Amino acid sequence: MSFRTPHPLHPLILDDVRGAQKMLSGVARVTAMEGSRYLSSLVGAPVHLKCENLQRTGSFKLRGAYVRISGLRPEQRAAGVVAASAGNHAQGVALASALLGVRSTVFMPVGAPLPKVAATQEYGAEVRLHGHFFDETLAAAEEYAAQTGAVFIHPFDHPDIIAGQGTVGLEILEQCPEVRTILVGVGGGGLVAGIGLAVKSVRPDVRVIGVQAAGAAAYPPSLAAGHPVVVESPATMADGIKVGRPGDVPFAMVQEYVDDVVTVSEDALSTALLLCLERAKLVVEPAGASPVAALLSDPKAFRGPVVAVLSGGNVDPLLLQRILRHGMAAGGRYLSLRLRVTDRPGALATLLAVLTVVDANVLDVSHVRTDPRLGLTEAEVELHLETKGPEHCAEVETALREAGYVVLG
């Protein structure tokens, strides 16, 4: 039974999401819901992780892509489909098309990570690399659609896409019926719009909260203005939610179904990704970790039980390495120091002995003797250390000062 009538800007009702759920049976996985003791202790209530990073293709995108392509008429299927994406949507469209026997072409930026390009090709799509910026890639895909008649599959701005993504919300209600708050990463808005529709139609008491990266947060100003607003040059490590303008269809639904949209910093994103890896043993991309970042940033702001949707796990290994370093630094797990020592044999060994006593792991040492600011008998040492957290960092600095060293910075 549907609980509302269609809105002219978003002609979707609960039955559309339920129909999408039936369509996806045997295609998309009902992904796991994992509890997090650490996050629960911070929030003071149960916190569960909805693991869409374990979905086929590594993200929720298969759901919407399959529903959208399934709805094409025979002549549209015969013309094939085309999409533009740097990763998750590309793989979702590629697999959905292969399962439905539809030819797919995916345009990806020239600098797209090789693992994502290879995965998209392995799922059956023809990949064309075009443009160094996504706008160029998108324009090429739209031009291809105009020239060939292929159907352009938008990543979020279409009712069928949103209905497919909304099936995540139905699963949350089935797996965690006592839920009070759902946190969802937001880019263009397709996922949070679908979850909002599904959840609010059945449980209007549940709060649905969107999470955006602060450097790519188009929804807060758009909601304040009452219409989609463009954020120029969005910048964030979370490429899955780096969208400069909300979609028209999801925006109208977010206005109706989503209670709030909050923002998180880059430090919070990298710390959240590290936490998912260390505590939950889950590989999650920065966009997928954004709900966890919101919990870390303000754990008492959300009424529990809380469900955080981990929307994807497709992260390039090289990027993952950099993000983990950033997350460890943000979490106080790295310490960089400059100090001066007497330039004599054994001075560096004496310094390192102090660090050994406090169990600080030395990653790198730079020893400078030629700086004109140094006295004739002085040398400057720059240390990069691995520590156990902020308290350990303070312990290291205290030990150095007690040993007579002057910490310069």
Short mmCIF file of C-alpha atoms in Angstrom, two decimals:
data_model
loop_
_atom_site.label_atom_id
_atom_site.label_comp_id
_atom_site.label_asym_id
_atom_site.label_seq_id
_atom_site.Cartn_x
_atom_site.Cartn_y
_atom_site.Cartn_z
CA MET A 1 0.00 0.00 0.00
CA SER A 2 1.28 3.47 -0.82
CA PHE A 3 1.10 6.24 1.77
CA ARG A 4 1.19 9.30 -0.47
CA THR A 5 0.32 10.51 -3.94
CA PRO A 6 3.00 11.26 -6.55
CA HIS A 7 4.60 14.70 -6.50
CA PRO A 8 4.90 16.32 -9.96
CA LEU A 9 8.67 16.79 -9.53
CA HIS A 10 9.28 13.25 -8.27
CA PRO A 11 6.60 10.83 -9.49
CA LEU A 12 7.61 8.08 -7.07
CA ILE A 13 5.68 6.30 -4.35
CA LEU A 14 6.50 3.46 -1.99
CA ASP A 15 5.12 0.86 -4.38
CA ASP A 16 7.79 1.88 -6.91
CA VAL A 17 10.51 0.98 -4.44
CA ARG A 18 8.78 -2.26 -3.52
CA GLY A 19 8.51 -3.11 -7.21
CA ALA A 20 12.22 -2.40 -7.62
CA GLN A 21 12.94 -4.71 -4.69
CA LYS A 22 11.12 -7.56 -6.43
CA MET A 23 12.94 -6.79 -9.66
CA LEU A 24 16.32 -6.93 -7.90
CA SER A 25 15.62 -10.24 -6.17
CA GLY A 26 18.42 -12.61 -7.16
CA VAL A 27 20.35 -9.75 -8.79
CA ALA A 28 21.46 -7.44 -5.96
CA ARG A 29 22.59 -8.87 -2.65
CA VAL A 30 20.76 -8.16 0.57
CA THR A 31 23.91 -6.78 2.14
CA ALA A 32 24.91 -7.47 5.72
CA MET A 33 24.15 -5.28 8.73
CA GLU A 34 27.09 -5.31 11.14
CA GLY A 35 27.11 -3.89 14.65
CA SER A 36 29.98 -1.65 15.80
CA ARG A 37 30.83 -1.80 19.49
CA TYR A 38 33.28 1.10 19.22
CA LEU A 39 30.81 3.47 17.53
CA SER A 40 28.04 2.30 19.86
CA SER A 41 30.18 3.25 22.85
CA LEU A 42 30.73 6.74 21.40
CA VAL A 43 27.07 7.33 20.56
CA GLY A 44 25.71 5.71 23.71
CA ALA A 45 23.30 3.60 21.66
CA PRO A 46 23.54 0.72 19.16
CA VAL A 47 25.22 1.60 15.86
CA HIS A 48 24.91 -0.69 12.85
CA LEU A 49 26.77 -0.56 9.54
CA LYS A 50 24.78 -1.31 6.37
CA CYS A 51 27.51 -2.85 4.21
CA GLU A 52 26.77 -1.79 0.64
CA ASN A 53 30.55 -1.91 0.12
CA LEU A 54 29.96 -5.68 -0.06
CA GLN A 55 27.33 -5.32 -2.80
CA ARG A 56 28.06 -6.70 -6.27
CA THR A 57 30.40 -4.27 -8.07
CA GLY A 58 31.39 -2.89 -4.67
CA SER A 59 28.64 -0.29 -4.22
CA PHE A 60 24.88 0.34 -4.19
CA LYS A 61 24.95 1.62 -7.79
CA LEU A 62 23.97 -1.75 -9.31
CA ARG A 63 20.50 -1.40 -7.77
CA GLY A 64 19.49 1.77 -9.59
CA ALA A 65 21.27 0.91 -12.83
CA TYR A 66 19.52 -2.46 -13.11
CA VAL A 67 16.06 -0.99 -12.45
CA ARG A 68 16.64 1.82 -14.94
CA ILE A 69 17.86 -0.43 -17.76
CA SER A 70 15.16 -3.04 -17.04
CA GLY A 71 12.56 -0.37 -17.74
CA LEU A 72 13.81 0.40 -21.25
CA ARG A 73 11.62 -0.47 -24.22
CA PRO A 74 12.91 -3.17 -26.64
CA GLU A 75 13.97 -0.60 -29.25
CA GLN A 76 15.88 1.35 -26.56
CA ARG A 77 17.67 -1.79 -25.41
CA ALA A 78 18.61 -2.52 -28.99
CA ALA A 79 20.27 0.91 -29.23
CA GLY A 80 22.40 0.21 -26.16
CA VAL A 81 23.15 2.41 -23.16
CA VAL A 82 25.88 4.90 -22.33
CA ALA A 83 27.08 6.33 -19.03
CA ALA A 84 29.75 8.64 -17.67
CA SER A 85 31.46 7.77 -14.43
CA ALA A 86 34.79 7.66 -12.64
CA GLY A 87 34.03 4.34 -10.99
CA ASN A 88 30.98 3.05 -9.09
CA HIS A 89 28.23 4.03 -11.52
CA ALA A 90 30.39 2.73 -14.39
CA GLN A 91 30.61 -0.72 -12.84
CA GLY A 92 26.93 -0.78 -11.90
CA VAL A 93 25.86 0.07 -15.45
CA ALA A 94 28.31 -2.41 -16.94
CA LEU A 95 27.11 -5.35 -14.84
CA ALA A 96 23.41 -4.45 -15.11
CA SER A 97 23.71 -4.22 -18.89
CA ALA A 98 25.52 -7.55 -19.11
CA LEU A 99 22.85 -9.27 -16.99
CA LEU A 100 20.09 -7.84 -19.21
CA GLY A 101 21.86 -8.50 -22.51
CA VAL A 102 22.22 -4.80 -23.39
CA ARG A 103 25.30 -3.30 -25.03
CA SER A 104 26.94 -0.67 -22.82
CA THR A 105 29.51 2.05 -23.40
CA VAL A 106 31.02 3.87 -20.45
CA PHE A 107 33.01 7.09 -20.69
CA MET A 108 35.59 7.54 -17.94
CA PRO A 109 38.10 10.36 -17.27
CA VAL A 110 41.61 9.85 -18.62
CA GLY A 111 42.98 9.72 -15.07
CA ALA A 112 40.48 7.16 -13.77
CA PRO A 113 42.18 4.55 -11.54
CA LEU A 114 43.24 1.51 -13.54
CA PRO A 115 41.50 -1.01 -11.22
CA LYS A 116 38.15 0.73 -11.83
CA VAL A 117 38.71 0.85 -15.59
CA ALA A 118 39.65 -2.83 -15.64
CA ALA A 119 36.65 -3.85 -13.51
CA THR A 120 34.24 -1.93 -15.76
CA GLN A 121 35.67 -3.69 -18.82
CA GLU A 122 35.51 -7.08 -17.12
CA TYR A 123 31.81 -6.55 -16.38
CA GLY A 124 31.30 -6.23 -20.14
CA ALA A 125 31.25 -2.52 -20.99
CA GLU A 126 33.21 -0.82 -23.72
CA VAL A 127 35.27 1.82 -21.90
CA ARG A 128 36.25 5.08 -23.59
CA LEU A 129 38.67 7.37 -21.78
CA HIS A 130 37.90 11.01 -22.46
CA GLY A 131 38.66 14.29 -20.72
CA HIS A 132 40.70 15.14 -17.66
CA PHE A 133 37.69 16.63 -15.84
CA PHE A 134 34.39 14.87 -15.28
CA ASP A 135 32.40 17.60 -17.04
CA GLU A 136 34.35 16.80 -20.22
CA THR A 137 33.66 13.09 -19.75
CA LEU A 138 29.97 13.73 -19.20
CA ALA A 139 29.74 15.93 -22.30
CA ALA A 140 31.38 13.21 -24.40
CA ALA A 141 28.88 10.61 -23.15
CA GLU A 142 25.93 12.87 -23.90
CA GLU A 143 27.30 13.61 -27.39
CA TYR A 144 27.69 9.87 -28.00
CA ALA A 145 24.07 9.32 -26.94
CA ALA A 146 22.88 12.03 -29.33
CA GLN A 147 24.87 10.60 -32.23
CA THR A 148 24.11 6.91 -31.76
CA GLY A 149 20.69 6.84 -30.10
CA ALA A 150 22.09 5.03 -27.06
CA VAL A 151 20.14 5.73 -23.88
CA PHE A 152 22.05 7.87 -21.40
CA ILE A 153 21.90 6.36 -17.90
CA HIS A 154 22.20 9.19 -15.40
CA PRO A 155 23.87 8.29 -12.09
CA PHE A 156 21.18 9.85 -9.88
CA ASP A 157 18.72 12.17 -11.65
CA HIS A 158 16.03 9.70 -12.73
CA PRO A 159 13.06 8.16 -10.88
CA ASP A 160 14.00 4.57 -11.77
CA ILE A 161 17.51 5.07 -10.43
CA ILE A 162 16.11 6.45 -7.17
CA ALA A 163 13.58 3.62 -6.83
CA GLY A 164 16.41 1.10 -7.13
CA GLN A 165 18.54 2.86 -4.54
CA GLY A 166 15.53 3.08 -2.23
CA THR A 167 15.62 -0.68 -1.79
CA VAL A 168 18.49 -0.10 0.64
CA GLY A 169 15.98 1.66 2.90
CA LEU A 170 13.54 -1.26 2.80
CA GLU A 171 16.34 -3.64 3.77
CA ILE A 172 17.34 -1.41 6.69
CA LEU A 173 13.79 -1.50 8.07
CA GLU A 174 13.72 -5.29 7.74
CA GLN A 175 17.15 -5.83 9.30
CA CYS A 176 16.93 -3.19 12.04
CA PRO A 177 13.22 -2.49 12.76
CA GLU A 178 14.13 -0.53 15.90
CA VAL A 179 16.22 2.02 13.94
CA ARG A 180 15.78 5.68 14.90
CA THR A 181 18.39 7.42 12.72
CA ILE A 182 19.84 6.58 9.30
CA LEU A 183 22.99 8.32 8.05
CA VAL A 184 23.63 8.35 4.29
CA GLY A 185 26.44 9.86 2.21
CA VAL A 186 25.17 12.38 -0.34
CA GLY A 187 26.51 13.41 -3.72
CA GLY A 188 23.81 14.07 -6.29
CA GLY A 189 21.21 12.73 -3.87
CA GLY A 190 19.84 9.57 -5.50
CA LEU A 191 20.64 7.22 -2.62
CA VAL A 192 19.42 9.43 0.22
CA ALA A 193 16.28 10.36 -1.74
CA GLY A 194 15.40 6.72 -2.32
CA ILE A 195 16.12 5.71 1.26
CA GLY A 196 14.15 8.72 2.52
CA LEU A 197 11.10 7.82 0.43
CA ALA A 198 11.16 4.15 1.45
CA VAL A 199 11.76 4.76 5.15
CA LYS A 200 9.53 7.78 5.73
CA SER A 201 6.61 6.14 3.90
CA VAL A 202 6.64 3.32 6.43
CA ARG A 203 8.26 4.91 9.51
CA PRO A 204 7.92 8.70 9.50
CA ASP A 205 9.46 8.80 13.00
CA VAL A 206 12.87 7.67 11.72
CA ARG A 207 15.31 10.52 11.08
CA VAL A 208 17.12 10.35 7.74
CA ILE A 209 20.32 12.43 7.72
CA GLY A 210 22.46 13.14 4.68
CA VAL A 211 26.22 13.58 4.98
CA GLN A 212 28.36 15.61 2.58
CA ALA A 213 32.07 16.42 2.42
CA ALA A 214 32.54 20.04 3.47
CA GLY A 215 34.48 20.83 0.29
CA ALA A 216 31.70 19.52 -1.97
CA ALA A 217 28.55 20.36 -0.04
CA ALA A 218 25.94 21.51 -2.54
CA TYR A 219 22.87 20.46 -0.56
CA PRO A 220 23.00 22.81 2.46
CA PRO A 221 23.04 26.00 0.33
CA SER A 222 20.55 24.47 -2.10
CA LEU A 223 18.10 23.59 0.65
CA ALA A 224 18.51 27.08 2.13
CA ALA A 225 17.80 28.65 -1.27
CA GLY A 226 14.92 26.32 -2.09
CA HIS A 227 16.43 25.21 -5.41
CA PRO A 228 19.59 23.43 -6.60
CA VAL A 229 22.69 25.61 -6.24
CA VAL A 230 26.00 24.95 -8.00
CA VAL A 231 29.15 24.65 -5.89
CA GLU A 232 32.07 25.72 -8.05
CA SER A 233 35.15 23.48 -8.06
CA PRO A 234 34.08 20.92 -5.43
CA ALA A 235 37.12 19.44 -3.72
CA THR A 236 37.26 16.31 -1.57
CA MET A 237 39.01 12.95 -1.37
CA ALA A 238 35.52 11.40 -1.43
CA ASP A 239 35.12 11.25 -5.21
CA GLY A 240 31.92 9.20 -4.90
CA ILE A 241 30.08 12.22 -3.44
CA LYS A 242 32.01 14.99 -5.21
CA VAL A 243 29.04 16.44 -7.08
CA GLY A 244 28.74 20.17 -7.68
CA ARG A 245 24.95 20.36 -8.08
CA PRO A 246 22.03 18.31 -6.71
CA GLY A 247 19.89 16.49 -9.23
CA ASP A 248 16.47 18.04 -9.84
CA VAL A 249 14.53 14.84 -9.12
CA PRO A 250 16.37 13.84 -5.92
CA PHE A 251 16.47 17.43 -4.66
CA ALA A 252 12.67 17.64 -4.53
CA MET A 253 12.60 14.35 -2.62
CA VAL A 254 15.35 15.39 -0.21
CA GLN A 255 13.30 18.49 0.61
CA GLU A 256 10.36 16.27 1.53
CA TYR A 257 11.94 13.19 3.09
CA VAL A 258 15.35 14.07 4.53
CA ASP A 259 15.52 15.67 7.97
CA ASP A 260 18.95 17.29 7.71
CA VAL A 261 22.19 17.34 5.72
CA VAL A 262 25.42 17.71 7.69
CA THR A 263 29.01 18.16 6.52
CA VAL A 264 32.27 16.49 7.54
CA SER A 265 35.92 17.47 7.15
CA GLU A 266 38.63 15.68 5.19
CA ASP A 267 40.30 14.71 8.47
CA ALA A 268 37.06 13.12 9.65
CA LEU A 269 36.69 11.20 6.38
CA SER A 270 40.19 9.73 6.51
CA THR A 271 39.86 8.91 10.22
CA ALA A 272 36.53 7.17 9.53
CA LEU A 273 38.01 5.12 6.70
CA LEU A 274 40.87 4.04 8.98
CA LEU A 275 38.40 3.11 11.71
CA CYS A 276 36.34 0.97 9.32
CA LEU A 277 39.49 -0.86 8.29
CA GLU A 278 40.95 -1.35 11.77
CA ARG A 279 37.83 -1.90 13.90
CA ALA A 280 35.23 -3.29 11.49
CA LYS A 281 37.67 -5.04 9.11
CA LEU A 282 35.85 -3.43 6.19
CA VAL A 283 37.43 -1.75 3.17
CA VAL A 284 35.34 1.36 2.55
CA GLU A 285 35.95 4.25 0.15
CA PRO A 286 35.89 7.82 1.53
CA ALA A 287 32.34 8.49 0.28
CA GLY A 288 31.17 5.27 1.92
CA ALA A 289 32.84 6.25 5.19
CA SER A 290 31.13 9.66 5.35
CA PRO A 291 28.31 8.51 7.70
CA VAL A 292 30.94 7.14 10.09
CA ALA A 293 32.78 10.47 9.82
CA ALA A 294 29.59 12.22 10.94
CA LEU A 295 29.32 9.92 13.96
CA LEU A 296 32.95 10.58 14.90
CA SER A 297 32.52 14.33 14.48
CA ASP A 298 29.45 14.63 16.73
CA PRO A 299 28.53 11.27 18.26
CA LYS A 300 25.89 12.66 20.64
CA ALA A 301 23.92 14.38 17.87
CA PHE A 302 22.16 11.23 16.67
CA ARG A 303 19.44 9.28 18.45
CA GLY A 304 20.00 5.53 18.42
CA PRO A 305 19.78 2.90 17.27
CA VAL A 306 21.71 4.36 14.33
CA VAL A 307 22.33 2.79 10.92
CA ALA A 308 25.26 4.17 8.92
CA VAL A 309 25.14 3.22 5.24
CA LEU A 310 28.58 2.27 3.92
CA SER A 311 27.70 3.01 0.31
CA GLY A 312 30.80 1.67 -1.42
CA GLY A 313 34.21 0.08 -1.13
CA ASN A 314 35.84 0.81 -4.49
CA VAL A 315 39.00 2.67 -3.56
CA ASP A 316 42.18 2.75 -5.62
CA PRO A 317 45.05 1.09 -3.66
CA LEU A 318 47.35 4.07 -4.21
CA LEU A 319 44.69 6.49 -2.98
CA LEU A 320 43.94 4.18 -0.05
CA GLN A 321 47.60 4.31 0.98
CA ARG A 322 47.57 8.11 1.00
CA ILE A 323 44.25 8.30 2.82
CA LEU A 324 45.41 5.89 5.51
CA ARG A 325 48.50 8.02 6.12
CA HIS A 326 46.26 11.09 6.31
CA GLY A 327 43.90 9.30 8.68
CA MET A 328 46.73 8.19 10.95
CA ALA A 329 48.06 11.76 11.06
CA ALA A 330 44.59 13.14 11.80
CA GLY A 331 44.20 10.57 14.58
CA GLY A 332 47.49 11.54 16.23
CA ARG A 333 49.27 8.39 15.05
CA TYR A 334 52.11 10.31 13.39
CA LEU A 335 54.32 12.92 15.03
CA SER A 336 56.80 15.19 13.25
CA LEU A 337 59.34 17.10 15.34
CA ARG A 338 62.30 19.41 14.81
CA LEU A 339 64.90 19.83 17.52
CA ARG A 340 68.55 20.79 17.94
CA VAL A 341 71.33 18.57 19.24
CA THR A 342 75.02 19.02 19.95
CA ASP A 343 76.98 18.10 16.83
CA ARG A 344 79.20 15.39 18.25
CA PRO A 345 79.63 11.64 17.68
CA GLY A 346 76.86 9.64 19.30
CA ALA A 347 74.42 12.56 19.66
CA LEU A 348 71.88 11.04 17.27
CA ALA A 349 72.18 7.63 18.93
CA THR A 350 71.49 9.22 22.32
CA LEU A 351 68.39 10.94 20.93
CA LEU A 352 67.08 7.71 19.41
CA ALA A 353 67.64 5.93 22.72
CA VAL A 354 65.20 8.36 24.37
CA LEU A 355 62.61 7.52 21.71
CA THR A 356 63.19 3.81 22.25
CA VAL A 357 62.35 4.14 25.95
CA VAL A 358 58.96 5.71 25.14
CA ASP A 359 58.29 3.14 22.38
CA ALA A 360 58.05 5.60 19.47
CA ASN A 361 58.73 4.08 16.07
CA VAL A 362 61.08 6.20 13.91
CA LEU A 363 59.91 6.36 10.29
CA ASP A 364 62.38 8.94 8.98
CA VAL A 365 65.30 11.05 10.24
CA SER A 366 66.73 14.16 8.60
CA HIS A 367 70.07 15.46 9.99
CA VAL A 368 71.10 19.03 9.01
CA ARG A 369 74.48 20.59 9.84
CA THR A 370 74.82 23.35 7.24
CA ASP A 371 71.96 25.71 8.06
CA PRO A 372 73.38 29.22 8.74
CA ARG A 373 70.99 29.57 11.67
CA LEU A 374 72.85 26.81 13.51
CA GLY A 375 75.76 27.42 15.83
CA LEU A 376 79.16 25.89 15.15
CA THR A 377 78.50 22.99 17.50
CA GLU A 378 74.82 22.47 16.64
CA ALA A 379 72.87 20.23 14.28
CA GLU A 380 69.15 20.13 13.59
CA VAL A 381 67.26 16.86 13.50
CA GLU A 382 63.82 16.39 11.96
CA LEU A 383 62.01 13.26 13.07
CA HIS A 384 58.92 11.53 11.68
CA LEU A 385 57.51 9.10 14.23
CA GLU A 386 54.72 6.56 14.37
CA THR A 387 52.86 6.77 17.69
CA LYS A 388 49.89 5.20 19.43
CA GLY A 389 47.71 8.31 19.55
CA PRO A 390 47.53 11.84 20.98
CA GLU A 391 48.42 10.78 24.54
CA HIS A 392 51.48 8.94 23.29
CA CYS A 393 52.51 12.01 21.26
CA ALA A 394 52.41 14.10 24.43
CA GLU A 395 54.43 11.44 26.27
CA VAL A 396 57.11 11.52 23.55
CA GLU A 397 57.41 15.31 23.67
CA THR A 398 57.61 15.28 27.47
CA ALA A 399 60.36 12.65 27.43
CA LEU A 400 62.41 14.68 24.95
CA ARG A 401 62.11 17.87 27.00
CA GLU A 402 63.00 16.04 30.22
CA ALA A 403 66.10 14.71 28.44
CA GLY A 404 67.15 18.29 27.75
CA TYR A 405 66.10 18.68 24.13
CA VAL A 406 64.46 21.85 22.84
CA VAL A 407 61.56 21.00 20.52
CA LEU A 408 61.41 23.64 17.81
CA GLY A 409 58.23 22.53 16.08
#
